[in-house]
Short mmCIF file of C-alpha atoms and ligand atoms in Angstrom, two decimals:
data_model
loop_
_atom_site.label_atom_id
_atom_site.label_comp_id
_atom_site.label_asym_id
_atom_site.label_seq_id
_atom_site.Cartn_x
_atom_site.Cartn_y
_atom_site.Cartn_z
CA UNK A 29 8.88 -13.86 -6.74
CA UNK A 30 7.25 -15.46 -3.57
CA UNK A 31 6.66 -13.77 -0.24
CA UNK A 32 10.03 -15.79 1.36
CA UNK A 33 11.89 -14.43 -1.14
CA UNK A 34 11.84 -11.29 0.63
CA UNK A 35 13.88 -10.52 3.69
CA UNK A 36 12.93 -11.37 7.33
CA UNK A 37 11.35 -7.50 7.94
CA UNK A 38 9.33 -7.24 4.61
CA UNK A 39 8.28 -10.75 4.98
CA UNK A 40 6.92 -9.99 8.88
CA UNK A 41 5.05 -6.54 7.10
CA UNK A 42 2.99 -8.81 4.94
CA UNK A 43 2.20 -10.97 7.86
CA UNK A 44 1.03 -8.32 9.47
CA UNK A 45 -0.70 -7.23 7.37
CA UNK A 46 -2.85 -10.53 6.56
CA UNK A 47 -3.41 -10.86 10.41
CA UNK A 48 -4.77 -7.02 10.39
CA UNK A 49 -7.19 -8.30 7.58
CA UNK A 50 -7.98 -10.97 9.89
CA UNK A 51 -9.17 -9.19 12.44
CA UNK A 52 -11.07 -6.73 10.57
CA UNK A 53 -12.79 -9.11 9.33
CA UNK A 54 -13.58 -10.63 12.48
CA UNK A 55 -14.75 -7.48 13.74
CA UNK A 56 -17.51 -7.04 11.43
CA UNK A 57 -15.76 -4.08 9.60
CA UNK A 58 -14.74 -5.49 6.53
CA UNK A 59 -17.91 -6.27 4.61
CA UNK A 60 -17.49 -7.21 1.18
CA UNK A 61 -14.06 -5.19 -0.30
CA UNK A 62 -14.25 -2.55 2.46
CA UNK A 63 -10.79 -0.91 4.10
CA UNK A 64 -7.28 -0.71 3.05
CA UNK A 65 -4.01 -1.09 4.41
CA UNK A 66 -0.39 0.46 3.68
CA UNK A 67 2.93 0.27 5.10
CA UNK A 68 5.91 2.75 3.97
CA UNK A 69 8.60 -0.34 4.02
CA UNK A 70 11.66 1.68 2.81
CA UNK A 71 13.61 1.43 5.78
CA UNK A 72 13.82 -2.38 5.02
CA UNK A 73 14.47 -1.82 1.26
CA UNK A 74 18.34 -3.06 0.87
CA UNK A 75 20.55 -2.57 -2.34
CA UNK A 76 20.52 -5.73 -3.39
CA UNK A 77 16.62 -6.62 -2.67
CA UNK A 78 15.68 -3.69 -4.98
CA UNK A 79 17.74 -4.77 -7.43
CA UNK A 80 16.42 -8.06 -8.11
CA UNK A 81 12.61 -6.48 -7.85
CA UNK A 82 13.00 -4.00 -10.36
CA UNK A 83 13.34 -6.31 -13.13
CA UNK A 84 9.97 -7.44 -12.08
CA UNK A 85 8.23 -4.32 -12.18
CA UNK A 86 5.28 -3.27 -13.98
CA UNK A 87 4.93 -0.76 -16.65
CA UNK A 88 4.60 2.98 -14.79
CA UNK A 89 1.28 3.94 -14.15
CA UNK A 90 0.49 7.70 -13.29
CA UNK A 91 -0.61 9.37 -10.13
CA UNK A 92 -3.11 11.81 -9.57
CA UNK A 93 -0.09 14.44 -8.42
CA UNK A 94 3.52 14.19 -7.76
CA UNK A 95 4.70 12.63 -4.35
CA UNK A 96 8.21 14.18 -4.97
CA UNK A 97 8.96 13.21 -1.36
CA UNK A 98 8.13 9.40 -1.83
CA UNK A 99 10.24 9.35 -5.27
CA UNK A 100 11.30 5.65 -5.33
CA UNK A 101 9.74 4.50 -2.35
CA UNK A 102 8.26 1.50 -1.63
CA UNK A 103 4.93 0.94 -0.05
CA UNK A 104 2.86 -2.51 0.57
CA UNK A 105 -0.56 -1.97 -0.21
CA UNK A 106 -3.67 -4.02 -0.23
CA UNK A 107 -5.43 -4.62 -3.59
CA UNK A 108 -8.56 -2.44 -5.19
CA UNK A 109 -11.61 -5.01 -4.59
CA UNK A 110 -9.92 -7.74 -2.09
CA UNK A 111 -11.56 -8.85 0.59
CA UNK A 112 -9.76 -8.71 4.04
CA UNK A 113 -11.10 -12.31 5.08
CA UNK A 114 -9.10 -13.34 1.90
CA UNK A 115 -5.99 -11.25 2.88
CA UNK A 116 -6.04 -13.00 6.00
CA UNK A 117 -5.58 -16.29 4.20
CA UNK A 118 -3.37 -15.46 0.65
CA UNK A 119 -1.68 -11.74 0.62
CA UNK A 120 0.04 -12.93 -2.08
CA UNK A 121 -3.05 -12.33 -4.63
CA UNK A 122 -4.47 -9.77 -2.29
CA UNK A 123 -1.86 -7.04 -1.36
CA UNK A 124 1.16 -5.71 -3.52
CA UNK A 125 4.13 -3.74 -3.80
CA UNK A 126 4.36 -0.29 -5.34
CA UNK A 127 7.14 1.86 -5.74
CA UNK A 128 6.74 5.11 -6.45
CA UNK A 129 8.74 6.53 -9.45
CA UNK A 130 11.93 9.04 -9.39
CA UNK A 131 10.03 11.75 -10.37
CA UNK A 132 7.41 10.99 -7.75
CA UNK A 133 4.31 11.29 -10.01
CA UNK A 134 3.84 7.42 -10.85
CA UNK A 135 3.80 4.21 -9.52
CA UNK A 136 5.29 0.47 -10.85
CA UNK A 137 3.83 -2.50 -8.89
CA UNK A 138 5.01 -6.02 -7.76
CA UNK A 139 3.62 -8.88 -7.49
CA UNK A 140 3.59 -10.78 -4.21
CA UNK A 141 3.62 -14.09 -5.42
CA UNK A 142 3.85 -15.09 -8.93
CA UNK A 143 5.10 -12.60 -11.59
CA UNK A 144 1.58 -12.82 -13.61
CA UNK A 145 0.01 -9.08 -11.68
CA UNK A 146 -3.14 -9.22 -12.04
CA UNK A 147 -4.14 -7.10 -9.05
CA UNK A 148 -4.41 -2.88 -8.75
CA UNK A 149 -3.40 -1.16 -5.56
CA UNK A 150 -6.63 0.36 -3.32
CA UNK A 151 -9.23 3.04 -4.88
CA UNK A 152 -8.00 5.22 -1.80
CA UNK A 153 -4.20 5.13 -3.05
CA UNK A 154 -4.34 9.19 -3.01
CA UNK A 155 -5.28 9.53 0.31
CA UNK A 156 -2.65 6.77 1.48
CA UNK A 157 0.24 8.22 -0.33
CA UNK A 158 -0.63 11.94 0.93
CA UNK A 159 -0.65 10.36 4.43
CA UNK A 160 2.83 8.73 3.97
CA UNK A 161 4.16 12.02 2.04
CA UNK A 162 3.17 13.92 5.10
CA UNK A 163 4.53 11.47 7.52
CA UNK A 164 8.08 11.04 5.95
CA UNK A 165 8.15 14.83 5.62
CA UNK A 166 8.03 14.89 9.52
CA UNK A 167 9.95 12.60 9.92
CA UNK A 168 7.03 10.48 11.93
CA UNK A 169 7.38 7.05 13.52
CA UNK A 170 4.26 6.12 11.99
CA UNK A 171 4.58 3.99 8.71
CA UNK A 172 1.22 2.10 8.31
CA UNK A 173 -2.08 3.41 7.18
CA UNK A 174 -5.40 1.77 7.72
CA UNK A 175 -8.74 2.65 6.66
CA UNK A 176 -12.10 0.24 7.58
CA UNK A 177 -15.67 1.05 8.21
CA UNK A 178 -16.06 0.37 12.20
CA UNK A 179 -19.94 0.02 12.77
CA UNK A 180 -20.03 1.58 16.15
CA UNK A 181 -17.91 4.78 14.45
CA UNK A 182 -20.18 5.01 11.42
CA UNK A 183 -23.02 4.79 13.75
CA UNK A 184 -21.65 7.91 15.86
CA UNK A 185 -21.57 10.03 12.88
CA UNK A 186 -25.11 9.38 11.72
CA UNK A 187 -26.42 11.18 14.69
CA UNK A 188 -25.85 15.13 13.97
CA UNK A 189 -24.95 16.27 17.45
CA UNK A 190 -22.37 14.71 17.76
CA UNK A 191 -20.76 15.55 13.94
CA UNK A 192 -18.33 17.94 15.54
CA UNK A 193 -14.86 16.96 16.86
CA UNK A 194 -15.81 18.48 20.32
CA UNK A 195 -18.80 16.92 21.01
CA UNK A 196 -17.73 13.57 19.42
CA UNK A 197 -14.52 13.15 21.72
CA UNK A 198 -16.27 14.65 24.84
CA UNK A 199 -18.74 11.55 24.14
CA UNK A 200 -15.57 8.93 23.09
CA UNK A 201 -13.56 9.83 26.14
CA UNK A 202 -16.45 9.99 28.46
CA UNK A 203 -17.95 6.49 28.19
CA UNK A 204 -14.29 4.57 29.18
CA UNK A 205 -10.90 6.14 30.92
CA UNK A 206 -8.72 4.03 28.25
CA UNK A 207 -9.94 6.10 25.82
CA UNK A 208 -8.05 9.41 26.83
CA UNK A 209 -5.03 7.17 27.56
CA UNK A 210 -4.67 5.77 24.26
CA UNK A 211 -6.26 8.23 22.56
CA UNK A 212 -5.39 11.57 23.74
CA UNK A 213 -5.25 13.68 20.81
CA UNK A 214 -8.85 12.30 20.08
CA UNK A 215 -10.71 11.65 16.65
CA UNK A 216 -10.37 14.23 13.87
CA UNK A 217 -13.86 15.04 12.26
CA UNK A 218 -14.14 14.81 8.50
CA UNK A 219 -17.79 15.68 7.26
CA UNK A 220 -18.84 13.68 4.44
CA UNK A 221 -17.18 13.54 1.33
CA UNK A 222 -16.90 11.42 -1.86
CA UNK A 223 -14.57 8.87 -0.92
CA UNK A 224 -11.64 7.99 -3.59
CA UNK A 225 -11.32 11.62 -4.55
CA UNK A 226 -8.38 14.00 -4.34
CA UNK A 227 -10.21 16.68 -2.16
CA UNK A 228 -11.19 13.79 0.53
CA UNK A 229 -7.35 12.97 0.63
CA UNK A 230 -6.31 16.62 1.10
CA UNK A 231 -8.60 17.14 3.77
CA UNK A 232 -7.85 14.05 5.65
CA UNK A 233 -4.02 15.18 5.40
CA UNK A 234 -5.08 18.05 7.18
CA UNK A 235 -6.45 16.57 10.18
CA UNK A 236 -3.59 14.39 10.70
CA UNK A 237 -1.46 17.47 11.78
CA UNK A 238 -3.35 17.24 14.99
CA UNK A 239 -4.83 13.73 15.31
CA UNK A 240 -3.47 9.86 14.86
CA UNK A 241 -6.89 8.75 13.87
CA UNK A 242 -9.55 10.60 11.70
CA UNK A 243 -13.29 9.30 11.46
CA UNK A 244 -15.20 10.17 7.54
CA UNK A 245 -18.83 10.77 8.31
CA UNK A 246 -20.94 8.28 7.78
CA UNK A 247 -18.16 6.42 6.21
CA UNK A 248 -15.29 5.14 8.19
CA UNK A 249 -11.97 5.21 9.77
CA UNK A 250 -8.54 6.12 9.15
CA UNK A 251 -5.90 5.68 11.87
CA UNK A 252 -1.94 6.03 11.37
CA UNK A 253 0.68 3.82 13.73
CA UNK A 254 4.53 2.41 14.04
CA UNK A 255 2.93 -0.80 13.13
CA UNK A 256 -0.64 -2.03 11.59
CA UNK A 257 -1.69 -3.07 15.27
CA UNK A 258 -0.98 0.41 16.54
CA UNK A 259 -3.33 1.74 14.29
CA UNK A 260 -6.05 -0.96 14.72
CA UNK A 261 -5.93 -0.52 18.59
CA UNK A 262 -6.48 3.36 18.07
CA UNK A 263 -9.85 2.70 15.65
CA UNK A 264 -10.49 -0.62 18.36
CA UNK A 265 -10.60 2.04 21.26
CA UNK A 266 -12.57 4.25 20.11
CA UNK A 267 -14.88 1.82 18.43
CA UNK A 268 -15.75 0.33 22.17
CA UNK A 269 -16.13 3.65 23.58
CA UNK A 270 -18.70 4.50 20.68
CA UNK A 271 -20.13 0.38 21.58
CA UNK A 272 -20.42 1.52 25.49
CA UNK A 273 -22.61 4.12 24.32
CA UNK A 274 -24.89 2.39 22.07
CA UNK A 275 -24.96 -0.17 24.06
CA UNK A 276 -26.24 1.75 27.45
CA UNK A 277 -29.06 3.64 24.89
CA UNK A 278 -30.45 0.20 23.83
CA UNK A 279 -30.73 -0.82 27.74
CA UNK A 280 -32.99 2.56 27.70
CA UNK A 281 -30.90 4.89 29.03
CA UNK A 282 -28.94 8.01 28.55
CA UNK A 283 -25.13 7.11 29.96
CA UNK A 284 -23.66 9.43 31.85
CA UNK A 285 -20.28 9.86 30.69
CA UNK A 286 -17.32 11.38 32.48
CA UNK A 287 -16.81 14.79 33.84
CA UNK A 288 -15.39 17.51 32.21
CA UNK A 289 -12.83 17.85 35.33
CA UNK A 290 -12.51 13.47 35.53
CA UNK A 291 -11.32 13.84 31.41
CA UNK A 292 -8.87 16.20 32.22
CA UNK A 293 -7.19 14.34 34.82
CA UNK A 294 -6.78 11.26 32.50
CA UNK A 295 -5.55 13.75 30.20
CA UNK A 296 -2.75 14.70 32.78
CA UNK A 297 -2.39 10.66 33.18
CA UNK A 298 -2.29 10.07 29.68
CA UNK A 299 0.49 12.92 29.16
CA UNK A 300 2.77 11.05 31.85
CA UNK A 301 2.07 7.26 30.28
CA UNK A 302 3.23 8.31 26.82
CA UNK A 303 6.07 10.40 28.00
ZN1 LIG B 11 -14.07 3.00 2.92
#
């Protein structure tokens, strides 16, 4: 089973994928294996593509917990270990396909490109498919996932003042006026915790009742959009803000940053340009 032999809206999810690993890459936030990516691709699922897949699937491996809600949905995922810079060149032996099983508490895979799997879906699976449980049980627009270690955002959260999700978006949307606009909800604040692990996934779920990106101490990004780029331009925005910053303290001085009262008319602005 080859990429083509998908149809034209799975086929353009893959792509998009690769081209998000591209420019991760590019941006210095991809060292090594670093980040993942998932897209819920249900929607594009039809009767007679899932039929000729599940003959192809692997044996069922189990899940940490039940999903019930994502019970024999499938997700594209990138691959434990990959690197994005090769994602951006071969998805096919980079990223996968899961489905999730009827009883929502395992997964089979499928390959990409030829039938021989010999790939594993990413280390923060958990934490992907609580994001996607929570987002179908809203009934959200958003149906990608991407995690990736922005320097500038890392950077932020090694200073201790500004480990709080007050004083870290007072500082985000202070240093640019895009900021508020395309990220009016702000960052949500996750102190540090082991990453992989059940309790950093629950805790991350949590924050996305009130935010479309979240930032891990000392760690990392995630950000949830309608399509990988969404979600990239969320981390990308806040990542310059956070570069504005830095950059203005290695010129040797303190920037000023916007107003309390200047925020919350771009907040007002913001509320009209999404509505
Ligand atoms: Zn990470």
């Amino acid at each position: 089973m080859s990429v083509n032999t998908f149809n034209k809206e799975i086929n353009r999810r893959i792509s998009e994928v690769a081209e998000l690993g591209k420019y991760l890459w590019q941006k210095g936030w991809a060292e090594r294996n670093a980040g993942n990516i998932s897209v819920n691709i249900q929607e594009y699922m039809t009767d007679e593509l899932r039929e000729k897949l599940l003959p192809t699937a692997t044996s069922v491996l189990p899940l940490d917990r039940a999903y019930p809600s994502l019970a024999g949905f499938f997700f594209l995922v990138t691959g434990t270990g990959k690197r994005m810079r090769d994602l951006a060149l071969d998805p096919e032996h980079n990223s996968l396909m899961i489905r999730v099983t009827d009883a929502g508490d395992g997964y089979q895979m499928f390959s990409l490109g030829e039938l021989v799997l010999n790939i594993h879906p990413t280390s923060e699976l958990p934490t992907h498919l609580a994001i996607h449980e929570y987002l179908v049980l809203k009934g959200a627009k958003e149906k990608t996932v991407v995690h990736t270690h922005p320097n500038e955002l890392i950077s932020i959260t090694q200073i201790r003042k500004f480990c709080n999700e007050e004083a870290l978006n007072h500082l985000l949307w202070g240093m640019h006026p895009e900021t508020m606009v395309i990220v009016p909800d702000g960052a949500g604040f996750l102190p540090y915790m082991l990453p992989g692990s059940q309790d950093i996934a629950d805790a991350t779920l949590k924050k996305f009742a009130f935010h479309k990106v979240i930032i891990w101490e000392k760690h990392g990004s995630f950000a949830i959009g309608r399509d990988v780029f969404e979600a990239f331009d969320l981390i990308d925005t806040l990542a310059k803000s956070a570069q504005i910053y830095f950059q203005c303290k290695s010129a040797g001085f303190e920037p000023e940053g916007l107003s309390q009262e200047k925020i919350a008319e771009l907040k007002e602005l913001s509320a009209k340009f999404l509505a």
